[in-house]
mmCIF file of C-alpha atoms in Angstrom:
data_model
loop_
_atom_site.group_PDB
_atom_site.id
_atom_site.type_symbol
_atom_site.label_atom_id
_atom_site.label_comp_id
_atom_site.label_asym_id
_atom_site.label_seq_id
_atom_site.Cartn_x
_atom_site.Cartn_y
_atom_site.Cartn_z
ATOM 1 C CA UNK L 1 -47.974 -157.478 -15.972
ATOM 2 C CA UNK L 2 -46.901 -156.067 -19.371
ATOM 3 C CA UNK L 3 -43.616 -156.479 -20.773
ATOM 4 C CA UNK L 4 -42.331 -153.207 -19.579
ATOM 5 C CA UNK L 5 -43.640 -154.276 -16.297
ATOM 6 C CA UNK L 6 -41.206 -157.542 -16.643
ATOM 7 C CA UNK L 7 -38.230 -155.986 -18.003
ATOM 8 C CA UNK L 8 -38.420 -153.086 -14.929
ATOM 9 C CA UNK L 9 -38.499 -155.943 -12.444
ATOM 10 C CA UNK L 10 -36.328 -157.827 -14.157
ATOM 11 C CA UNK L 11 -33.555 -155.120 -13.936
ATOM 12 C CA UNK L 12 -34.559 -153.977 -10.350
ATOM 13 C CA UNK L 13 -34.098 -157.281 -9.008
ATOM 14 C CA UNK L 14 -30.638 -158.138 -10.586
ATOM 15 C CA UNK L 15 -29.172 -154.907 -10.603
ATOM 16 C CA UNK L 16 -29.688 -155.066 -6.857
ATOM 17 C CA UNK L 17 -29.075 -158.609 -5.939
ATOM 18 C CA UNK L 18 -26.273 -159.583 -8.482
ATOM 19 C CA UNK L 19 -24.961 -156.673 -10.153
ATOM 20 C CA UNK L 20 -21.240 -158.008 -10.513
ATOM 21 C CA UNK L 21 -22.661 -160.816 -12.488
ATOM 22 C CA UNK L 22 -19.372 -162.685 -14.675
ATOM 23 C CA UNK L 23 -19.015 -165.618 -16.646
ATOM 24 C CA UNK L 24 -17.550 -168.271 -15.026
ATOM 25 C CA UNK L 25 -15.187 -170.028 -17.722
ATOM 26 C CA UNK L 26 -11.803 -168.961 -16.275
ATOM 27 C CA UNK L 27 -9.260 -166.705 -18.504
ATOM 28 C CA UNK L 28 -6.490 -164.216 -18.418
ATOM 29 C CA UNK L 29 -6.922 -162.775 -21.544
ATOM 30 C CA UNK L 30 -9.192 -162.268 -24.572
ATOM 31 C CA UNK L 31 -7.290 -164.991 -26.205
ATOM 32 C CA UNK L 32 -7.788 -167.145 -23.792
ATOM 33 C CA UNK L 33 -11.858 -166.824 -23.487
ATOM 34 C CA UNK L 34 -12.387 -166.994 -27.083
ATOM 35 C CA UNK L 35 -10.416 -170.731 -26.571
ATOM 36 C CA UNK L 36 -12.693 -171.319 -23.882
ATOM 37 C CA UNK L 37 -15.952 -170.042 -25.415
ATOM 38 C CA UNK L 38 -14.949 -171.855 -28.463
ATOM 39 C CA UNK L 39 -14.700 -175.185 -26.133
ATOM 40 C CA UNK L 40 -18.010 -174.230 -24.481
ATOM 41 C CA UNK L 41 -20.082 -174.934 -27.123
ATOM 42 C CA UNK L 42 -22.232 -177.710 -26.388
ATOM 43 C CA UNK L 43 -20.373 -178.388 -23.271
ATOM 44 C CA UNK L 44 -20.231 -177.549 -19.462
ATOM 45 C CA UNK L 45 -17.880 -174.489 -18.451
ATOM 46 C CA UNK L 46 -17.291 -177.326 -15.522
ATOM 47 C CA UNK L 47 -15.835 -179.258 -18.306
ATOM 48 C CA UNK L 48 -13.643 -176.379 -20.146
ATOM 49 C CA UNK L 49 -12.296 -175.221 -16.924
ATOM 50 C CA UNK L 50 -11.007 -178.604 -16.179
ATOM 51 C CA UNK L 51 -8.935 -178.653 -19.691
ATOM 52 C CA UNK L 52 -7.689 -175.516 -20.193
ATOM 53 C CA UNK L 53 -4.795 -174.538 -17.373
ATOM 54 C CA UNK L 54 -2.815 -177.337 -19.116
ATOM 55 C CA UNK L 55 -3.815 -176.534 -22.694
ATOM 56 C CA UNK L 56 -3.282 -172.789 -21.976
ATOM 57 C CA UNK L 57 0.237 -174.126 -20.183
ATOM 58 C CA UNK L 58 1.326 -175.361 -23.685
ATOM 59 C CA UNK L 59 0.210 -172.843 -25.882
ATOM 60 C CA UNK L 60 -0.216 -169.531 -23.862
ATOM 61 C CA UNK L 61 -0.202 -167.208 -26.738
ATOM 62 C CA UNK L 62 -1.924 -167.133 -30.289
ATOM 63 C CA UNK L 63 1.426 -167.615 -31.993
ATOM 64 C CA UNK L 64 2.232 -171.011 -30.245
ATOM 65 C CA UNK L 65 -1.204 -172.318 -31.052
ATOM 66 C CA UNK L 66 -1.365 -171.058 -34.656
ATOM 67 C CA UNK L 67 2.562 -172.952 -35.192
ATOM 68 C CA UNK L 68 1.016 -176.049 -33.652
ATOM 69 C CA UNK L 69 -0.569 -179.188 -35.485
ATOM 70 C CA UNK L 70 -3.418 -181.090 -34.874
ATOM 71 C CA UNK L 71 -2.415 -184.477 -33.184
ATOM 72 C CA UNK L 72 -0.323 -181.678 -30.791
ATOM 73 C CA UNK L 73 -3.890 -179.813 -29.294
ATOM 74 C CA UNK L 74 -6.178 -182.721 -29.860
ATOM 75 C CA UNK L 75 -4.898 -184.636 -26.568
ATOM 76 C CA UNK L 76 -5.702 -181.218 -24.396
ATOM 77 C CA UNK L 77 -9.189 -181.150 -25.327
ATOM 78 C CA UNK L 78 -10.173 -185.045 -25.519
ATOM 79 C CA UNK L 79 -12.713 -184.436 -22.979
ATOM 80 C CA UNK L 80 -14.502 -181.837 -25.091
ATOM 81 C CA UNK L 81 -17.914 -182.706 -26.452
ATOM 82 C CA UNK L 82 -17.060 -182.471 -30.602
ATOM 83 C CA UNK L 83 -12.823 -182.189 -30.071
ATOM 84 C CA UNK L 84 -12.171 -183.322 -33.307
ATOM 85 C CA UNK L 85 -13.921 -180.241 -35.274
ATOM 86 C CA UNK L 86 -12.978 -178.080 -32.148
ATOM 87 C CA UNK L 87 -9.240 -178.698 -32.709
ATOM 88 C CA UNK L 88 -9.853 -177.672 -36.269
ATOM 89 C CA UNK L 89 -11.004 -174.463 -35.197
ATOM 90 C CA UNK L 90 -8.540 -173.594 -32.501
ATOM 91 C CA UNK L 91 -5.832 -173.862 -35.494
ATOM 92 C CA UNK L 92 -7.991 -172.006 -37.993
ATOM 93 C CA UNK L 93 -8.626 -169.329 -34.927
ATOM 94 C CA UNK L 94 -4.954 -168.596 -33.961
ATOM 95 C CA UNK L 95 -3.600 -168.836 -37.679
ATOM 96 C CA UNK L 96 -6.271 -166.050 -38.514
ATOM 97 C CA UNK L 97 -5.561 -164.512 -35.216
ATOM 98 C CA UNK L 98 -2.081 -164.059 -35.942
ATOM 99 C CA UNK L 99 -2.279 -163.515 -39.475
ATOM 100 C CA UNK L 100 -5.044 -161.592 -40.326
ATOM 101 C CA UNK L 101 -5.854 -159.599 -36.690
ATOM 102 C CA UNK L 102 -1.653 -158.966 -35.172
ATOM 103 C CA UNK L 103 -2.302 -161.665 -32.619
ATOM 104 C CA UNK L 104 -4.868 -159.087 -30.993
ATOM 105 C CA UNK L 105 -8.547 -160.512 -30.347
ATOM 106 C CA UNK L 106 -10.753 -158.035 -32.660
ATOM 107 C CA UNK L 107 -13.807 -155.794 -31.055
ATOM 108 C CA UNK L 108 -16.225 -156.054 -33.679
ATOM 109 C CA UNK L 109 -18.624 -158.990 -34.083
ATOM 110 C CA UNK L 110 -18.198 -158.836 -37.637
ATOM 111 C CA UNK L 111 -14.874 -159.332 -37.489
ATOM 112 C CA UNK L 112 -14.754 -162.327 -35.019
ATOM 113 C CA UNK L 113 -17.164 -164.140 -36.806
ATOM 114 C CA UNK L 114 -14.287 -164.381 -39.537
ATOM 115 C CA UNK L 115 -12.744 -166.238 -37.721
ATOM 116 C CA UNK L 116 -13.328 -170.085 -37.526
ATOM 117 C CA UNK L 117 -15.377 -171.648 -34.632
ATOM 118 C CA UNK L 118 -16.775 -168.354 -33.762
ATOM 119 C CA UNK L 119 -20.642 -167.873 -34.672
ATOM 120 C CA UNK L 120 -22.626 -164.957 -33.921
ATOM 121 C CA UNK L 121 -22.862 -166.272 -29.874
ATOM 122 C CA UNK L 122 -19.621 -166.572 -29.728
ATOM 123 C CA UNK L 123 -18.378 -163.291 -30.956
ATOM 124 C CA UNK L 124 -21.286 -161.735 -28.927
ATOM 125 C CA UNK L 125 -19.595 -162.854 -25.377
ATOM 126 C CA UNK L 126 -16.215 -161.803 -26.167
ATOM 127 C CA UNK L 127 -17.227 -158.341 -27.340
ATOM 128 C CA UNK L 128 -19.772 -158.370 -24.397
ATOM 129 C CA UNK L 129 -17.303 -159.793 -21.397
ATOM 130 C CA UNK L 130 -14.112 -158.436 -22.855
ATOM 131 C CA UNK L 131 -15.175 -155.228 -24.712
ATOM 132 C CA UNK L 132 -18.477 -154.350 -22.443
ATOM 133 C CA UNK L 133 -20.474 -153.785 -25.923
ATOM 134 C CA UNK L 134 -23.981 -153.947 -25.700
ATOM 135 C CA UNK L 135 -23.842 -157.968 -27.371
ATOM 136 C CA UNK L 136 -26.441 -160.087 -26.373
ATOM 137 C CA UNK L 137 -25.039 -164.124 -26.429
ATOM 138 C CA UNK L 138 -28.160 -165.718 -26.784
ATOM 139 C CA UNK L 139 -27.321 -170.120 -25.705
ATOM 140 C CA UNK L 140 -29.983 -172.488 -24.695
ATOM 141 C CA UNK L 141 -30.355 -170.635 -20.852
ATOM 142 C CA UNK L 142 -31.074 -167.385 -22.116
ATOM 143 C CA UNK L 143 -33.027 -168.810 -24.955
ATOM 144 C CA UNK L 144 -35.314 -170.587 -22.214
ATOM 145 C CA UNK L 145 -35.313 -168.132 -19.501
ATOM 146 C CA UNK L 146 -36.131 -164.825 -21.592
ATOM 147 C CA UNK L 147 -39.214 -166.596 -22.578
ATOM 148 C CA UNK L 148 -39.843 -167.955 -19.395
ATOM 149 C CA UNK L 149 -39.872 -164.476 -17.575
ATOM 150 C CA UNK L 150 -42.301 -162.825 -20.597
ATOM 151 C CA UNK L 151 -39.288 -160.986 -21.404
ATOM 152 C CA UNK L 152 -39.787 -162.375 -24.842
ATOM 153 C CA UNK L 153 -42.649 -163.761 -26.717
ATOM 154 C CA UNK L 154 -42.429 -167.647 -26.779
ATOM 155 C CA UNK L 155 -43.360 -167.479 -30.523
ATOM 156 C CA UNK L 156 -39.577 -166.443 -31.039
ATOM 157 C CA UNK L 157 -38.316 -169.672 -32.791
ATOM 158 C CA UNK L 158 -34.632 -168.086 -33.335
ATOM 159 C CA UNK L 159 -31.896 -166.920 -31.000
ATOM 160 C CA UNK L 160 -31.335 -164.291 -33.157
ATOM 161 C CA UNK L 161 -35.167 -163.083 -32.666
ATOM 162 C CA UNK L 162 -34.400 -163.637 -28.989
ATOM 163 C CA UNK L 163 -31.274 -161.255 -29.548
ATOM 164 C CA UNK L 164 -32.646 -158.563 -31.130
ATOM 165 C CA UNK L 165 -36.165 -158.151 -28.465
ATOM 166 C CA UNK L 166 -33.683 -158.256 -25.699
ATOM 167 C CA UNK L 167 -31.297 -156.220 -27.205
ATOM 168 C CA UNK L 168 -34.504 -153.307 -28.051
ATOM 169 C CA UNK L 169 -35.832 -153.406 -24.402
ATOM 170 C CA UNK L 170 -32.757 -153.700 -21.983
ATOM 171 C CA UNK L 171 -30.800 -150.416 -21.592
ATOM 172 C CA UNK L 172 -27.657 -150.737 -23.498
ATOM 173 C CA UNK L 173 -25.913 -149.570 -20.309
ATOM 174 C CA UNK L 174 -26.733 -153.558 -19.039
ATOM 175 C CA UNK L 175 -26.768 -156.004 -22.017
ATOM 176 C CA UNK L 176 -23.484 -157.027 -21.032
ATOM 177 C CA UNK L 177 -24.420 -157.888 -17.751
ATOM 178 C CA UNK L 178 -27.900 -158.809 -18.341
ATOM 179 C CA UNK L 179 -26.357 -161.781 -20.282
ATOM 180 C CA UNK L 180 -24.555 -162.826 -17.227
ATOM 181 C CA UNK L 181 -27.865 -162.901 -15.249
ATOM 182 C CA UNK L 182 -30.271 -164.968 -17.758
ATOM 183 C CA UNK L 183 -27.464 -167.326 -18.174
ATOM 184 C CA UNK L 184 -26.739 -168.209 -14.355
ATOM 185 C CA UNK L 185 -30.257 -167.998 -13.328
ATOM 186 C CA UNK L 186 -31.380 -170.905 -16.249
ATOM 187 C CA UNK L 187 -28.318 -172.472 -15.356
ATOM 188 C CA UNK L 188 -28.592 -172.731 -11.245
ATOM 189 C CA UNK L 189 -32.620 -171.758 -10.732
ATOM 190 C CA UNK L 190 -35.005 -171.919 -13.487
ATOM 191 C CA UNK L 191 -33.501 -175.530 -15.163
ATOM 192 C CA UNK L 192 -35.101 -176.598 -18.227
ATOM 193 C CA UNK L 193 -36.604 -179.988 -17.064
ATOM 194 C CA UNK L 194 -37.856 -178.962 -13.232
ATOM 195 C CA UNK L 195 -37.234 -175.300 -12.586
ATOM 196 C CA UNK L 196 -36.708 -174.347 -8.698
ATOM 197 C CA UNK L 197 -39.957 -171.884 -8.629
ATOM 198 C CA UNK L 198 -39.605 -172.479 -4.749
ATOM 199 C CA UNK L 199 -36.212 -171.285 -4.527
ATOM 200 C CA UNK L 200 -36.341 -168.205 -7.445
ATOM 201 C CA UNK L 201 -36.946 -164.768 -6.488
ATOM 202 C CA UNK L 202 -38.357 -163.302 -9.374
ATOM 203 C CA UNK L 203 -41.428 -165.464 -9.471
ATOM 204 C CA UNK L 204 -43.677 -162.053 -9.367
ATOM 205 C CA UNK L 205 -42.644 -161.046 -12.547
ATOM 206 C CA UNK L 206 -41.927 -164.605 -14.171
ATOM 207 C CA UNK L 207 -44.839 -165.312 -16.737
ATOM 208 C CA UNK L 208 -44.192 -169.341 -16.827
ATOM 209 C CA UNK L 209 -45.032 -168.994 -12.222
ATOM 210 C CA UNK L 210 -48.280 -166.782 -13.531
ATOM 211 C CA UNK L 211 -49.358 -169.693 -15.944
ATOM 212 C CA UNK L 212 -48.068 -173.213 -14.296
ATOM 213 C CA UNK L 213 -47.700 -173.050 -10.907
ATOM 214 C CA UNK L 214 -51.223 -171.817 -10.260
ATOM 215 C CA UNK L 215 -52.162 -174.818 -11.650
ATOM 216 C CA UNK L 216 -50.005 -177.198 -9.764
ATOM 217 C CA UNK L 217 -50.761 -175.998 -6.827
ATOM 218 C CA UNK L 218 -54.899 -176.753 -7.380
ATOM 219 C CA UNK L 219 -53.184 -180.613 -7.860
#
């Protein structure tokens, strides 16, 4: 199958099957996902969703984080994997939220990568889920799963490679949603230690089922 083979399957099959596709770290606002996103790094969206209805409680708006100190947010977000540096950034974030931005979460990535906290992932999923720009978020599931599927070649050794092949081969009309898709399926079917090739549905377009599995099965 060649890669324009993979990437038509690849958008058949979703578009059909799952074509409401969110993320699942739970928000009200674009202030509040870039908190969570922020919090997601390195950590569960299990785990953020668990701290932030109480953190969000006591500082719903950028203004009563940015007016806050650190020993004040650092108790929300104990849980969090890294909450010391995390707390940093919250502050930085809303004080350069409210300062520099009018309180307003900004549309470009450029300009949310400014901010503190916020790499090039994270400013990709907020102009992606909450602006619908064709941003590609590339974490550790669609890192693993594009390459997986053939989608990209495994000699990409960056997300940012990763980023850009995706990005040049899925109509812009889906990249936000396509984002959605690699994501859940690497976080629910294809795992990184054992993936579920039994349960997933794409297996006739997946290059790592062409390669392995034939194999296993000779076992």
């Amino acid at each position: 199958m060649t890669r324009k083979e993979r990437y038509e399957a690849f958008l058949e099959y979703f578009s059909e099957n799952q074509p409401q596709a969110e993320t699942e770290l739970h928000y009200e606002n674009p202030y509040q996902l870039l908190v969570a996103v922020i919090l997601s790094a390195q950590c569960t969206d299990k785990r953020v969703n668990m701290v932030t209805p109480a953190l969000f409680e006591a500082f719903p708006t950028p203004e009563h984080l940015a007016n806050s100190h650190f020993d004040e947010v650092l108790p929300y977000i104990k849980s969090i994997s890294f909450m010391n540096n995390k707390t940093k950034h919250l502050l930085g974030m809303a004080k350069m939220l409210v300062e520099d931005f009018n309180s307003e979460v900004p549309e470009s990535v450029e300009d949310l990568q400014k901010m503190p906290g916020v790499g090039r992932k994270t400013a990709n999923v907020i102009a992606s889920v909450v602006y619908n720009q064709p941003a590609m978020a590339v974490d550790t599931h669609v890192f693993r799963v594009s390459k997986r599927l053939g989608l990209v070649n495994n000699n990409a050794k960056t997300p940012l490679e990763v980023e850009k092949t995706l990005i040049k081969h899925i109509p812009s009309e889906y990249v936000h949603v396509a984002h959605h898709w690699l994501i859940l399926h690497g976080r629910y079917v294809c795992v990184a230690r054992r993936p579920k090739c039994e349960e997933c549905k794409i297996t006739h377009m997946c290059r790592y089922f062409e390669k392995n599995k034939p194999l296993e099965n000779k076992l």
